[in-house]
Structures are given as C-alpha cells and as structure tokens.
Coordinates of C-alpha atoms and ligand atoms in Angstrom, one line a residue:
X72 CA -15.9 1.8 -5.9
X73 CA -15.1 4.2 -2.8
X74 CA -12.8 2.6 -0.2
X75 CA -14.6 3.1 3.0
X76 CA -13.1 3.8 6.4
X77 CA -14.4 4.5 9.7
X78 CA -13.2 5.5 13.4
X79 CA -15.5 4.3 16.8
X80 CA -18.5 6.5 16.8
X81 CA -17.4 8.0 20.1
X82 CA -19.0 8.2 23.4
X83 CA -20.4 11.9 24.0
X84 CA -19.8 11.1 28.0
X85 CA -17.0 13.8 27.9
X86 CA -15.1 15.8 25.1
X87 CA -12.4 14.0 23.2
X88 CA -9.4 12.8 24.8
X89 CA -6.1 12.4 23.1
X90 CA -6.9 8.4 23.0
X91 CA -9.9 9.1 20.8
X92 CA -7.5 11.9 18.4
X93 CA -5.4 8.9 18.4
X94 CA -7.3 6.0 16.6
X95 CA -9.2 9.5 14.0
X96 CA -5.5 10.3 13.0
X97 CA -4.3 7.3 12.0
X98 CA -7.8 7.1 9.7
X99 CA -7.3 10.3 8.5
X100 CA -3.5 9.4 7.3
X101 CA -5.2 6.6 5.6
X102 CA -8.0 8.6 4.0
X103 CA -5.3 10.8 2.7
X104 CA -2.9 8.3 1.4
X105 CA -5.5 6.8 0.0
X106 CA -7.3 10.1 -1.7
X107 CA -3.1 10.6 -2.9
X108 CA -3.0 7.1 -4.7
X109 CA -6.4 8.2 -6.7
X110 CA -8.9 6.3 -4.5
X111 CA -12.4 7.7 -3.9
X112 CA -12.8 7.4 -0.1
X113 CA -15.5 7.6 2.5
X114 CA -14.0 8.4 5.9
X115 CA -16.5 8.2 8.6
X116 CA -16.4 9.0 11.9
X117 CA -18.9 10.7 14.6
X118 CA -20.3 9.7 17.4
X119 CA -22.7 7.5 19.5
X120 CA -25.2 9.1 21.8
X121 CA -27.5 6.7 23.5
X122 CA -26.9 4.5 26.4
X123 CA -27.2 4.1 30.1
X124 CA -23.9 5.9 30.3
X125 CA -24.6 9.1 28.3
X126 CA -27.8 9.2 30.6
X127 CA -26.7 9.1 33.4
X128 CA -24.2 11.9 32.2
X129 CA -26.8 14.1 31.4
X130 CA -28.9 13.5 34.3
X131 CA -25.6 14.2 36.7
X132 CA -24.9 17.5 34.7
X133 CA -28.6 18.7 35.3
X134 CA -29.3 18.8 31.7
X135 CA -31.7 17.2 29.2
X136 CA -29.7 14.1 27.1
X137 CA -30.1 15.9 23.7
X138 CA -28.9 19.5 25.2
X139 CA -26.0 17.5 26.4
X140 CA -25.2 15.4 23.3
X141 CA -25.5 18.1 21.1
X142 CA -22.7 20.2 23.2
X143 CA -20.3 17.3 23.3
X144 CA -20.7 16.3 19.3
X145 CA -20.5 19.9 18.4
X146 CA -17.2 19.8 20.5
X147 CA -15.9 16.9 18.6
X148 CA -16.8 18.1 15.2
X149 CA -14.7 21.5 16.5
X150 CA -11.7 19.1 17.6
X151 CA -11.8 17.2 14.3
X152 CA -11.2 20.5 12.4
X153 CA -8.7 22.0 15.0
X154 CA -6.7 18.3 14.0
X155 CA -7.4 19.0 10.3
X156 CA -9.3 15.7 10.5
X157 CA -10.5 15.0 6.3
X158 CA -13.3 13.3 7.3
X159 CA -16.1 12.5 4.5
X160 CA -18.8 11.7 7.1
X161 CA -19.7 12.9 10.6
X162 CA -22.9 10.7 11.8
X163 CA -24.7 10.9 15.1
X164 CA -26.5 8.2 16.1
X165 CA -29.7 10.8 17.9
X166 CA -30.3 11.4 14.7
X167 CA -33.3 10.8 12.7
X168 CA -31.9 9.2 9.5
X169 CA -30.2 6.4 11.5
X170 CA -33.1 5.7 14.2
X171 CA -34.9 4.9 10.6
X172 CA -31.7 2.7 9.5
X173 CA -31.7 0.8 12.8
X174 CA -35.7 0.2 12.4
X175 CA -35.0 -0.9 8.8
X176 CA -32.3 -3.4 10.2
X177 CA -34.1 -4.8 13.3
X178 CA -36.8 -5.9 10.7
X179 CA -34.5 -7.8 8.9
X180 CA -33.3 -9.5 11.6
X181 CA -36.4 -10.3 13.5
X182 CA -37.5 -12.4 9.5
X183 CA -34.4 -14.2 9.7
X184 CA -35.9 -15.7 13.3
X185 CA -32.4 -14.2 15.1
X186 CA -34.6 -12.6 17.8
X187 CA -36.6 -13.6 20.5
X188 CA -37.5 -12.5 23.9
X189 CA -35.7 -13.9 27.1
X190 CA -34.0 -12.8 30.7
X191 CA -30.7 -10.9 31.0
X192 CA -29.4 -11.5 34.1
X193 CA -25.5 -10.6 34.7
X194 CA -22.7 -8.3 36.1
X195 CA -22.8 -4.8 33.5
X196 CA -20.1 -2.0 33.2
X197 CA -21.7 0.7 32.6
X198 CA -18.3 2.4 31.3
X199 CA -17.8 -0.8 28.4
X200 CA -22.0 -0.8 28.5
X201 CA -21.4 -4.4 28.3
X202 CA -22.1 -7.5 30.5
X203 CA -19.0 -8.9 32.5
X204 CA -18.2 -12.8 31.5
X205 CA -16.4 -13.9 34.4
X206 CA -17.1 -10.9 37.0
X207 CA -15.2 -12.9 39.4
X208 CA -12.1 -12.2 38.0
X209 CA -12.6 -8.9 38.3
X210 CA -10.8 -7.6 41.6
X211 CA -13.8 -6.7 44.7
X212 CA -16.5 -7.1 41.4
X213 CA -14.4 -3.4 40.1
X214 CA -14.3 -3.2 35.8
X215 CA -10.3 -3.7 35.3
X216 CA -10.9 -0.8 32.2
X217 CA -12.5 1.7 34.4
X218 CA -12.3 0.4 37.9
X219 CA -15.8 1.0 38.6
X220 CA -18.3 -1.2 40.2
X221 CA -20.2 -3.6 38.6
X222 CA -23.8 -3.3 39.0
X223 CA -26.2 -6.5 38.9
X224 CA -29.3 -6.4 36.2
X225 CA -32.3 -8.7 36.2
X226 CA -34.4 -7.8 33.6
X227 CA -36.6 -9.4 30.5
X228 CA -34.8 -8.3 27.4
X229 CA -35.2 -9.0 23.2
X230 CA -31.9 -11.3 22.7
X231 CA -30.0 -11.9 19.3
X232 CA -29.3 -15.6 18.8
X233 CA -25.6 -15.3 18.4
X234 CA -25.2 -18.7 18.7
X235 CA -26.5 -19.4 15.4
X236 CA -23.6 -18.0 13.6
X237 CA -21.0 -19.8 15.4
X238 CA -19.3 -21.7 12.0
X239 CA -19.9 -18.3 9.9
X240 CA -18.4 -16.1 12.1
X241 CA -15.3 -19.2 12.8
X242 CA -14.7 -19.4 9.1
X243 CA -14.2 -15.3 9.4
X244 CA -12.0 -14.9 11.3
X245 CA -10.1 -17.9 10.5
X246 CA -8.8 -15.8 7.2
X247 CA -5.9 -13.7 8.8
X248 CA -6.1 -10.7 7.0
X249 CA -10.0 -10.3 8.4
X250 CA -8.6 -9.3 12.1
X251 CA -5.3 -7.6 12.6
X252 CA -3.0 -7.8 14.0
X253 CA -2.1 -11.1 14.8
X254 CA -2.2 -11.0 18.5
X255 CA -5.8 -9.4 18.2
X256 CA -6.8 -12.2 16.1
X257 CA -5.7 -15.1 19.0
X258 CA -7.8 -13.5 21.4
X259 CA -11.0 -13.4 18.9
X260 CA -10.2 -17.1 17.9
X261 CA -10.3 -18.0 21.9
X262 CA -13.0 -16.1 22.3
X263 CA -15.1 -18.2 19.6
X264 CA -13.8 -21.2 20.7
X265 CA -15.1 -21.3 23.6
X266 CA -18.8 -21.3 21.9
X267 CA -21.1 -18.4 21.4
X268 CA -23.7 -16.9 23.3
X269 CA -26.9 -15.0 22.5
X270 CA -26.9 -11.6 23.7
X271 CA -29.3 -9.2 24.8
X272 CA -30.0 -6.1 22.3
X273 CA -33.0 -4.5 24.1
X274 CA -32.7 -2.5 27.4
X275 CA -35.8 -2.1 29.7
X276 CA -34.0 0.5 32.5
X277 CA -32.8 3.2 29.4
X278 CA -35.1 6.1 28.1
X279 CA -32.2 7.5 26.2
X280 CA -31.9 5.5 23.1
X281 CA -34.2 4.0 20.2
X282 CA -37.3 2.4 20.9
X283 CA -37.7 -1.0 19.7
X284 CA -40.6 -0.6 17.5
X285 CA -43.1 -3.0 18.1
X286 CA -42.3 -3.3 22.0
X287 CA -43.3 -0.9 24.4
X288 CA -41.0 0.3 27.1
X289 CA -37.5 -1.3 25.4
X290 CA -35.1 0.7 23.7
X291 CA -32.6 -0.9 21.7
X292 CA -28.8 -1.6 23.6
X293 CA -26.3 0.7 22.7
X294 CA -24.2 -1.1 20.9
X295 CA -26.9 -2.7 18.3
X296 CA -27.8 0.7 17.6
X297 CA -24.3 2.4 17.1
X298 CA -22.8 0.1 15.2
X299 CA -25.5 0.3 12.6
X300 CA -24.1 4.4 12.8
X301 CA -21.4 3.1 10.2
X302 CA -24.3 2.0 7.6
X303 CA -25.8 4.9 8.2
X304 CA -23.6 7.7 7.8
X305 CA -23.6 6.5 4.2
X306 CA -26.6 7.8 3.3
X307 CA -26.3 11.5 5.1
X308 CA -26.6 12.8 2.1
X309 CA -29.3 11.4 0.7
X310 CA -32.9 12.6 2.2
X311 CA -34.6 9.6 3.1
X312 CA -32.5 6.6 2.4
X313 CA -33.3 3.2 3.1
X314 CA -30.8 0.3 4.2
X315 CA -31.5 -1.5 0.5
X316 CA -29.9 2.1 -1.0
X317 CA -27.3 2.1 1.4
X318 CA -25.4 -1.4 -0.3
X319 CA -25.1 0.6 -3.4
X320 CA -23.6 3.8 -1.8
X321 CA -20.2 2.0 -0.6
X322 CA -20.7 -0.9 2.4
X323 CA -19.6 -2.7 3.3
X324 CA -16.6 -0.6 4.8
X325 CA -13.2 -1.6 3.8
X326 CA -11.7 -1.1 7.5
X327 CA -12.6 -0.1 10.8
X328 CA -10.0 1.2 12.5
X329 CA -10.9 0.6 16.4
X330 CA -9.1 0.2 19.7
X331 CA -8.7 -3.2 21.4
X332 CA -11.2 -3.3 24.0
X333 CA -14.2 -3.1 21.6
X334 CA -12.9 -5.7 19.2
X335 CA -15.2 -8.0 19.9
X336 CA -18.2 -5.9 19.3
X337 CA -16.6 -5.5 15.9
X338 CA -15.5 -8.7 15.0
X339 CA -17.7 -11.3 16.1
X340 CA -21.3 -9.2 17.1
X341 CA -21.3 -6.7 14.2
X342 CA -20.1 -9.5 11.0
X343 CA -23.3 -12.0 12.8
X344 CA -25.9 -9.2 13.0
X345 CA -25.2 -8.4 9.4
X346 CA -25.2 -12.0 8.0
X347 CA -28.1 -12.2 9.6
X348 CA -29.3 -9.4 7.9
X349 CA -28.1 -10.5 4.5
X350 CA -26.1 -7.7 4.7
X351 CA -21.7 -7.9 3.5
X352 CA -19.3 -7.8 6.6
X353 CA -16.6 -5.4 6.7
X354 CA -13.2 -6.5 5.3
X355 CA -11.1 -5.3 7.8
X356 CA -11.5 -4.8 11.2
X357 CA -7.9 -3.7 12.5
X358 CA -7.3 -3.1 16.9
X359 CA -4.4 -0.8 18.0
X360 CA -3.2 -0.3 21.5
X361 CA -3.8 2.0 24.2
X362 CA -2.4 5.2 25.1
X363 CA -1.4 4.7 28.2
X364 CA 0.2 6.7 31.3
X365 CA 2.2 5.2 33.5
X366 CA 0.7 1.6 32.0
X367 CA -2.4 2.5 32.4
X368 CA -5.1 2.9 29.7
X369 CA -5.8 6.6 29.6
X370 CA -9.8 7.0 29.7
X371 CA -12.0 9.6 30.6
X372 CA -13.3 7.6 33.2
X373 CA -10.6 6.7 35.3
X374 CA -9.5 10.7 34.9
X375 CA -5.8 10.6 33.7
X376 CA -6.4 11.7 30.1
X377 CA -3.9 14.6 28.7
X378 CA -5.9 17.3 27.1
X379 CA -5.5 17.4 23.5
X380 CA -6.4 21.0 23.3
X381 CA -3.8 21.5 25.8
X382 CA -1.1 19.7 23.7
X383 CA -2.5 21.6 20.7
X384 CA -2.4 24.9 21.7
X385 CA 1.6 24.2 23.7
X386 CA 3.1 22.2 20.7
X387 CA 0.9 22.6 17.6
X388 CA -0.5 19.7 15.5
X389 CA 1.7 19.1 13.3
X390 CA 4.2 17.7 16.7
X391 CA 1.5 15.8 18.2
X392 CA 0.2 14.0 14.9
X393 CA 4.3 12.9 14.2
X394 CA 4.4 11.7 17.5
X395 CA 1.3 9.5 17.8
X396 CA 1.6 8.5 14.6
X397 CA 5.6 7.7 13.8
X398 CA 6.2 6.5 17.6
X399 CA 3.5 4.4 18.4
X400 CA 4.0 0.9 16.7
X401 CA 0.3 0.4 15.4
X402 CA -1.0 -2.4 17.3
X403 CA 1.2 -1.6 20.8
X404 CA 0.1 0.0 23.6
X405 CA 2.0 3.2 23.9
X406 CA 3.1 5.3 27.0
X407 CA 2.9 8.9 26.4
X408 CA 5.7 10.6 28.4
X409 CA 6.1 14.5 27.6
X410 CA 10.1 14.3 27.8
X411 CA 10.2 11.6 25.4
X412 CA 7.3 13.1 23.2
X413 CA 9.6 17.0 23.3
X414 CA 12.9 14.9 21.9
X415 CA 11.1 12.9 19.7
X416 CA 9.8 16.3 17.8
X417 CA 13.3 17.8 18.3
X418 CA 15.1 15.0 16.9
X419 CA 13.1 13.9 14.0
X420 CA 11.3 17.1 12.8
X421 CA 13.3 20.0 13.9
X422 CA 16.9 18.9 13.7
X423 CA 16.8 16.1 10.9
X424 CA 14.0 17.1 8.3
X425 CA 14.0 21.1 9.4
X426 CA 17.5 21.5 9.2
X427 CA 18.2 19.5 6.4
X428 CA 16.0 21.5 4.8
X429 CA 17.2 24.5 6.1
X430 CA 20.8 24.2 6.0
X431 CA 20.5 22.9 1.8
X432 CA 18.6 25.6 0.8
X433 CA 20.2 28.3 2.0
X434 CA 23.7 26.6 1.1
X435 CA 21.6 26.8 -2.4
X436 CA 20.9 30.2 -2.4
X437 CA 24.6 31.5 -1.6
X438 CA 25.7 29.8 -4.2
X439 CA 23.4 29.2 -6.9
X440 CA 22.1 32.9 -6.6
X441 CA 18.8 32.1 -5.2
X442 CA 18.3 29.0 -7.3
X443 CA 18.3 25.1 -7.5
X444 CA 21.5 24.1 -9.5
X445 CA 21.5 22.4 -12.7
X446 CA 22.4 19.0 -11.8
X447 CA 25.2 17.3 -14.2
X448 CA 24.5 14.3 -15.8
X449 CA 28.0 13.6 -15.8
X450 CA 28.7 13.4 -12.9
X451 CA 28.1 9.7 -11.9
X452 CA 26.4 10.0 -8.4
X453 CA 22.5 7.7 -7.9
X454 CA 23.5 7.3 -4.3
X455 CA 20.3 9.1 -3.1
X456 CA 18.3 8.3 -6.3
X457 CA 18.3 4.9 -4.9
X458 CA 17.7 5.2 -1.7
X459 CA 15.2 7.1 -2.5
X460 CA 13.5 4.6 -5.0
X461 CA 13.3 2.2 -2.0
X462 CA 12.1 4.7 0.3
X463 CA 9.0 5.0 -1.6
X464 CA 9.0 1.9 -2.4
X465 CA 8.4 0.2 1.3
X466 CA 6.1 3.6 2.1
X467 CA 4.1 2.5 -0.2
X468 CA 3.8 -1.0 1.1
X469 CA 3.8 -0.3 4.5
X470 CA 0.3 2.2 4.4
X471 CA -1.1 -0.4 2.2
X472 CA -0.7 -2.7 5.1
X473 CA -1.8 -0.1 7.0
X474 CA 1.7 -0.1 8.9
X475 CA 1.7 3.7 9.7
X476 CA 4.3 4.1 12.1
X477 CA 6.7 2.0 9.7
X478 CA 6.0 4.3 7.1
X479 CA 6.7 7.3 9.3
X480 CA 9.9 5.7 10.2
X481 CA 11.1 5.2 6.4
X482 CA 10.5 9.1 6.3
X483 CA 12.5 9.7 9.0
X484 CA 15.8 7.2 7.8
X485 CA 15.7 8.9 4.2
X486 CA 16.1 12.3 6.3
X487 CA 18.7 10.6 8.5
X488 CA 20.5 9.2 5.3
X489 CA 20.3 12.4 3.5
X490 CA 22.2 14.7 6.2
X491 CA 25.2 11.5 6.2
X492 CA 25.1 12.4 2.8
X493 CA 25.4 15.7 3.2
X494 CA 28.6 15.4 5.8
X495 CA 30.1 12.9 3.4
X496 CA 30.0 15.2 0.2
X497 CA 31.1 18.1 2.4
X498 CA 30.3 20.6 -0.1
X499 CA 31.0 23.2 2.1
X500 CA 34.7 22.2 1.6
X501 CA 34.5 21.1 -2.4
X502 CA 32.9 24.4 -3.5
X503 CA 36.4 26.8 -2.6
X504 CA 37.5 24.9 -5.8
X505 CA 35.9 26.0 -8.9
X506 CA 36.7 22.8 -10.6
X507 CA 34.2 21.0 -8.6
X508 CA 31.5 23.2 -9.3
X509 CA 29.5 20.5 -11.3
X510 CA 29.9 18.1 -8.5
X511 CA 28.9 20.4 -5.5
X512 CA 25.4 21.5 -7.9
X513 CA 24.7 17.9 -8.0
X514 CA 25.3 16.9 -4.4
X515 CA 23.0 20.0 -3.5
X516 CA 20.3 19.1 -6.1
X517 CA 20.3 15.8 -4.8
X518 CA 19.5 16.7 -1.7
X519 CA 17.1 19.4 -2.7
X520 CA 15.2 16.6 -4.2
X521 CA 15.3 14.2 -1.4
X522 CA 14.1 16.9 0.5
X523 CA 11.1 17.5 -2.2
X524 CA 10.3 13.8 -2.1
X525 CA 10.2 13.7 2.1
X526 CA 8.1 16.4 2.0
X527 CA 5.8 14.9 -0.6
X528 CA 6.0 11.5 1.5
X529 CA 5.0 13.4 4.8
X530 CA 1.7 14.9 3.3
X531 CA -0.8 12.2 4.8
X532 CA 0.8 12.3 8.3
X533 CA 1.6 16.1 8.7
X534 CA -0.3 18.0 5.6
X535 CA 0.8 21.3 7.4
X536 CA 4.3 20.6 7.2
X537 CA 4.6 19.2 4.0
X538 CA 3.4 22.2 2.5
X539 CA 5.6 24.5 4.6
X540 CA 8.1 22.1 3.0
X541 CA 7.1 22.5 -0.5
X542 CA 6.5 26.3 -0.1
X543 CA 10.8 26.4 1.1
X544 CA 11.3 25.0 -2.2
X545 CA 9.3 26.9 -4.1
X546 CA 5.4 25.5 -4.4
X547 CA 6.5 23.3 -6.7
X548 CA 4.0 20.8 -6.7
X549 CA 2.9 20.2 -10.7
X550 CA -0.7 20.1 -10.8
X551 CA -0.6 18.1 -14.1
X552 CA 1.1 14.7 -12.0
X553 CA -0.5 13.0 -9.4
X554 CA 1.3 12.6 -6.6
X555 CA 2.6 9.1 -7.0
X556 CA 4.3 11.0 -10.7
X557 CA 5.6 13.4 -8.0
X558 CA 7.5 11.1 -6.0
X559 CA 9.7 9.9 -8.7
X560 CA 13.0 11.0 -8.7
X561 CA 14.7 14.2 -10.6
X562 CA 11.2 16.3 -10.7
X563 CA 13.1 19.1 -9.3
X564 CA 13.2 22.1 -11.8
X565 CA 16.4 22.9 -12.2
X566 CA 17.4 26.8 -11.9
X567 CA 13.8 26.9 -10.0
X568 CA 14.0 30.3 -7.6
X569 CA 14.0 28.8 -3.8
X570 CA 12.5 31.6 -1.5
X571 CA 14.2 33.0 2.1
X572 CA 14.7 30.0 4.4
X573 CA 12.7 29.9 7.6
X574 CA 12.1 27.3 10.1
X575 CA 9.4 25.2 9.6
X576 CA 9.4 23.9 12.8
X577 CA 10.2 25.3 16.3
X578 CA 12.1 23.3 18.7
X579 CA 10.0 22.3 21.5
X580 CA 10.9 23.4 25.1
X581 CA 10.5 20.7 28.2
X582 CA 9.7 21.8 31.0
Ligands
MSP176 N1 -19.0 4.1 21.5 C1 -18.1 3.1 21.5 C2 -17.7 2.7 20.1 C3 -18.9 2.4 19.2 S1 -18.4 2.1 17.6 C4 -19.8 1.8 16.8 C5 -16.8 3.4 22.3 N2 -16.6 4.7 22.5 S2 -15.4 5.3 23.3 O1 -15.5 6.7 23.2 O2 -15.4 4.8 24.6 O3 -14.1 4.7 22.7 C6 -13.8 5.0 21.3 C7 -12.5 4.5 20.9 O4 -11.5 5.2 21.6 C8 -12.3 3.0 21.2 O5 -11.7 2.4 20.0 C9 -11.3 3.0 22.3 O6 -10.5 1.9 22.2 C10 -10.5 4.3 21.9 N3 -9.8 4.7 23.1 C11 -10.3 5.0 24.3 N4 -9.3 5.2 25.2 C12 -8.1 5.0 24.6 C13 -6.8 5.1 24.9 N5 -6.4 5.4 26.1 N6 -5.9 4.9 23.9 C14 -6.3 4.6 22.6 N7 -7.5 4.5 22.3 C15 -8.5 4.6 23.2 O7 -16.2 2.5 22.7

C-alpha cells in the first residue's frame, strides 16, 4: 500500500509564484515524513495545460499553446528541483497518456447515464475558469479573486448530472475527517445544502484542450480534464495504461493538499465524477490559506506575487521553506512581510538552533579534546531526556494530522528549552572546578543530543539543514536504525570526534 499525495496540477499561465511553492512544500514535508516513518509514497504534482486561460496566454505571447506550455512546465519542473521538491510524479495534462485516461473516464461516465447535452448559459472567470453563482455580488460584474471582468457565455455544452449525487456526496462530507479543516468543511456543507447543480464539462469556444471523442467541435472543460491528471500520473510509468490498471497502482490518493478557492472542485465535483465512475474518492482533501500581501491573495493575475527565485537566490531555501512552513498556521491565510519573514529566520534558525549548536560544540571541543563527553550515569539529570520524549512525541502526532506548522513549532520550543538549559547549568562556570567534571560532560552531552534529535526532527521541513546539522556533529546518522530508532534518546556516541564548528546558517540582513 503507497500512501498517495498530490499538489494542484498548476496553471502554466505564468511561472510559479511563491503561493504555488507554498501548498508543493508542505506536500513535500509530508512525502518526506512519511518516506522517514517507512511508508512507500507517491507524491504527485505537475501541472494543467488546457483551458481558455492558457490559450489566450499563448495567443497574447505570439506563440503556439504547446511551445508555450512546454516552457512554463519545464520551468516548474526547474523550480521544483531548485526547492529540492521529492516529488514521485510530475504529470502534464498535454500529454498523451492522460488524454487516453480522460477518454477512458468519459466512457464510464457517459454508461452510467451522468451526461447529456444541454445550454450553458452564465457569468465565467476566465482566471477561476469557472461559472460565477451569484455574479451580482460581485462588485461592477469584477471576479473578487482576480478582479477581472466577467464575460457572458451562451453556448450548447455536454453537462454532468451533478445533481444525482446529492445524498452521496452529503454523506461525504458529513464525516469530518473527509474535508479539513473545519472551517473549510462549513462552507462545503453550505454549499450542498443549498442543492446541487449539473454542470457543464464540454466547451465549444476552446481549441486548446481534449476533444470529446464522439462530438465534433467540443473539447472537454478544464477542470474535468485536470483533475483526472491525479489518476493519471499513476501510470507514467507504465507504457500504455488503462484507468482499470490504474486502481491497482495506488488511488485513490490519500490527500490532496489544495488551496481554498478550488475546494469545491475537489470536494464535491471530483468525489461525484468518480462515483459515478465507480471509481474510490480520495480520503482526504485538506484547504490551506492564502499567501497574502497586504490582505490580499497574492496571484499571478492580479500581479503582486513575490518572486520565489528572487527570495531563493537573496535568502536560500532552507530560510524560506522554515518560514512558510513553521509560520503559517496550516489552514490561515498568511501575510508575507519581509521584516517579519528576516526575524523570523534570525530568531529561530540562526540565534536559537545555530547557536545552540554552535556554542555546545565548540564548548565540547575545548574541553573534551575534540570529542562528545562520556555522559555519567550517575549523575541524576532526565531533564531534557523528557522533554525530549514529548517533543517527539506531539511531532509525531501533529504531521500525522498533517499539523505542519505545529510540528515546526515543537522544533523550535525544544531549541528554546535547550539554550534555558544551557544558562541554568552554566557550565561555563561549573567546569573551573574539577570536581564537577562528570556533571559539566553530562549537561553538554545532553545538549549535544537534543541538538542531534532537532536536527533529526527538522529533516522533512529543512533536509539541507538537518544535514549541515548532523555533519557538526559528526555524520552520525546509523544507517542500521531507521529514523524513528534515531530519535530516541542517548544515541549519541560517546567520545565521538565533533569536527570545526561553522555556521550553518547566516543571519539574514533587512533591508
Ligand atoms: N489548475 C488549477 C488546479 C487544478 S488541480 C487538478 C489551479 N491552478 S492554479 O495555478 O491557479 O492554483 C494552484 C494552487 O495554488 C491552488 O491550490 C491555489 O489555491 C494555490 N494558490 C494560488 N495562489 C495562492 C496564494 N496566494 N497563496 C496560497 N496558495 C495559492 O487552480
């Protein structure tokens, strides 16, 4: 059994923007927890091509829609290695393996008696490339996401009867672990309530996309098509696969991992089409926040997005991937200010887990002739044994509730807890007296080791660091212990040779 995972398959409209790094780091902190704690995982991501809005794109750049998609996905795939993104999967939905998966699926559908032909007629964004319910609301007919017009369609299009699945898809989401969180969830359960509606999953004005098979001059709606990318992806590997092979090769997913505004694509449309498909629904589908600046949602369309690149290249990965993921409560919309983001880093990875770090070892190697000291059995000291046991305890529990930033934040208190310790013990001041020698080597192993286990702790939010980490203490990860062995306390060799300190962070300049 491979726990499956997925990110959006992103628009190729423009190159990524820090919202889309965003929701592919906190997948690829769970794909790595999860890959830590022994599970075989499929992480998918990629992205999704087709559409009125990646054609129009093209056509405004002067370029054919494949040259153009396959610039923009080849950027992504660069940016998902530049963010040491683990992915298992990178699908694109122009691609011939899923245009045969979404042919496969529309047959299914279409025995079940879930299509039929009919007239879309409405207010569209082509930004959401979804129909407006209540355009009204919407200030001088404007979308509130990307404050662009709406534009009026009146056109015959294949519809998918939604309806139908009105007590199925009511019955999902009444169990509360399906949507998360909780607020997420009340808008779904609203949504439902108010009953149903068909909706249209054929366009008649897009060239750019799939054609429905038996229907001249339709091409099937974005969204029908992309979100059948996720089934998909799982059989890249595989030369021709069909979507009966595709049950046995991991779906249905475990969680997708998406932001709020397309919940309802994932939560209500995608669990219907796939009943109706006799297909499983997903397990999870779990909505976090928006990056915003200054409150509002940062998009590429409304042309306040920070450059991840630029953030990359100024403060490095590691600062960025701490930031979004240990700041941001998973679930919140969060505002991303750069002098908040420069003390953040500062604080919590250069002056509490650096110099702890820092400062230990080398108070190790003055006096311990290079070394980690023997700790003393005798001397009767569990203080950060403990702490350290319930550490790693409510880690553990907090990624398997996918609770990142809580989990981030334990990191950061064991850090904060070990320095008090630190300033307590004073050794600085007990080792000019030989007599408490054996207390001074276990106050310093102790913190050695706490140090070991937040570095150990840190390795699915910032892998580079954590190893920088191990590395100061000697590479002393055991390849006979997995890492779950490793995080128990007192794995430390004693008298092990700890190498020249050196930062493994730099502090971060504001300017
Ligand atoms: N193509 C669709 C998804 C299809 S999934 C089968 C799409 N693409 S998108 O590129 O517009 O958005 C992808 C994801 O990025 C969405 O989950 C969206 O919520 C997220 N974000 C876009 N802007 C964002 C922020 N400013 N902040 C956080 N996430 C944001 O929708």
């Amino acid at each position: 059994m491979s726990f499956v995972i997925t990110t959006p398959l992103y628009y190729v409209n423009d190159k990524p923007h820090l919202g889309s790094i965003y929701t592919t780091l906190i997948c690829d902190s769970i794909a790595r927890f999860k890959r830590l704690c022994g599970e075989k995982v499929i992480f998918i991501t990629g992205v999704d091509e087709h559409g009125l809005k990646i054609q129009r794109t093209a056509i405004d750049k002067g370029v054919d829609p494949r040259r153009h998609c396959d610039e923009i996905s080849n950027v992504f795939i660069e940016n998902w290695k530049n963010w040491d993104i683990s992915h298992d999967k990178f699908i694109r939905t122009s691609s011939n393996k899923h245009e045969s998966i979404v042919n496969d699926f529309y047959k299914r559908v279409k025995k079940s008696g879930d299509i039929y032909m009919g007239i879309q007629k409405g207010w569209y964004c082509v930004g959401c490339e979804e129909f407006k319910d209540n355009p009204e609301n919407s200030p001088n007919f404007k979308c509130p996401i990307h404050q662009k017009n709406l534009e009026w369609k009146n056109e015959e299009n294949l519809f998918f009867r939604l309806s139908k699945y009105q007590a199925q898809i009511e019955n999902l989401i009444n169990n509360p672990l399906f949507i998360e969180p909780k607020e997420r969830r009340n808008e779904i359960i609203k949504f439902v309530s108010k009953g149903l509606k068909d909706f249209s999953i054929s366009r008649t004005n897009v060239t750019w996309g799939i054609s429905v098979p038996d229907i001249s001059k339709h091409t099937f709606y974005v969204w029908f098509d992309a979100l059948l990318g996720y089934v998909s992806a799982l059989g890249l590997d595989l030369d021709d696969a069909s979507l009966d092979q595709l049950m046995d090769k991991g779906w249905p997913a475990d969680i997708h991992i998406i932001g709020k505004d397309i919940l309802r694509f994932h939560a209500v449309y995608w669990p219907a089409m796939l009943l109706s498909a006799g297909m499983n629904v997903p397990k999870k589908v779990l909505g976090h926040g928006f990056l915003t600046r200054e409150g509002q949602k940062m998009g590429k369309s409304l042309g306040n997005v920070l450059d991840p690149n630029i953030l990359l290249t100024k403060y490095g990965k590691e600062a960025v991937r701490w930031f979004l993921l240990k700041d941001i409560s998973l679930g919140n919309d969060g505002d991303f200010q750069n002098k908040r983001f420069v003390e953040i880093i500062n604080n919590d990875l250069a002056n509490t887990i650096g110099n702890l770090l820092n400062r230990t070892s080398s108070m190790s190697r003055k006096w311990f002739n290079n070394k980690v000291p023997q700790n003393h059995e005798l001397v009767n000291d569990f203080k950060l044994e403990s702490i350290s046991k319930k550490v790693v305890e409510n880690y553990i529990n907090y990624f398997n509730y996918y609770k990142i930033d809580l989990a981030a934040n334990e990191i950061l208190n064991f850090a904060i807890n070990t320095n008090l310790y630190l300033n307590e013990k004073q050794p600085w001041v007990l080792i000019k007296e030989e007599k408490n020698i054996p207390l001074v080597c276990n106050v310093i192993y102790n913190v050695l080791e706490s140090t070991r286990i937040i570095g150990l702790l840190l390795l699915p939010l910032l892998p580079d660091l954590s190893s920088k980490i191990n590395i100061q203490l000697g590479s002393l990860y055991n390849d006979k212990l997995t890492w779950k062995e490793e995080l128990k306390w007192g794995k430390l060799p004693n008298n092990s040779e700890l190498p020249t300190p050196s930062p493994i962070i730099n502090k971060l300049d504001y300017e």
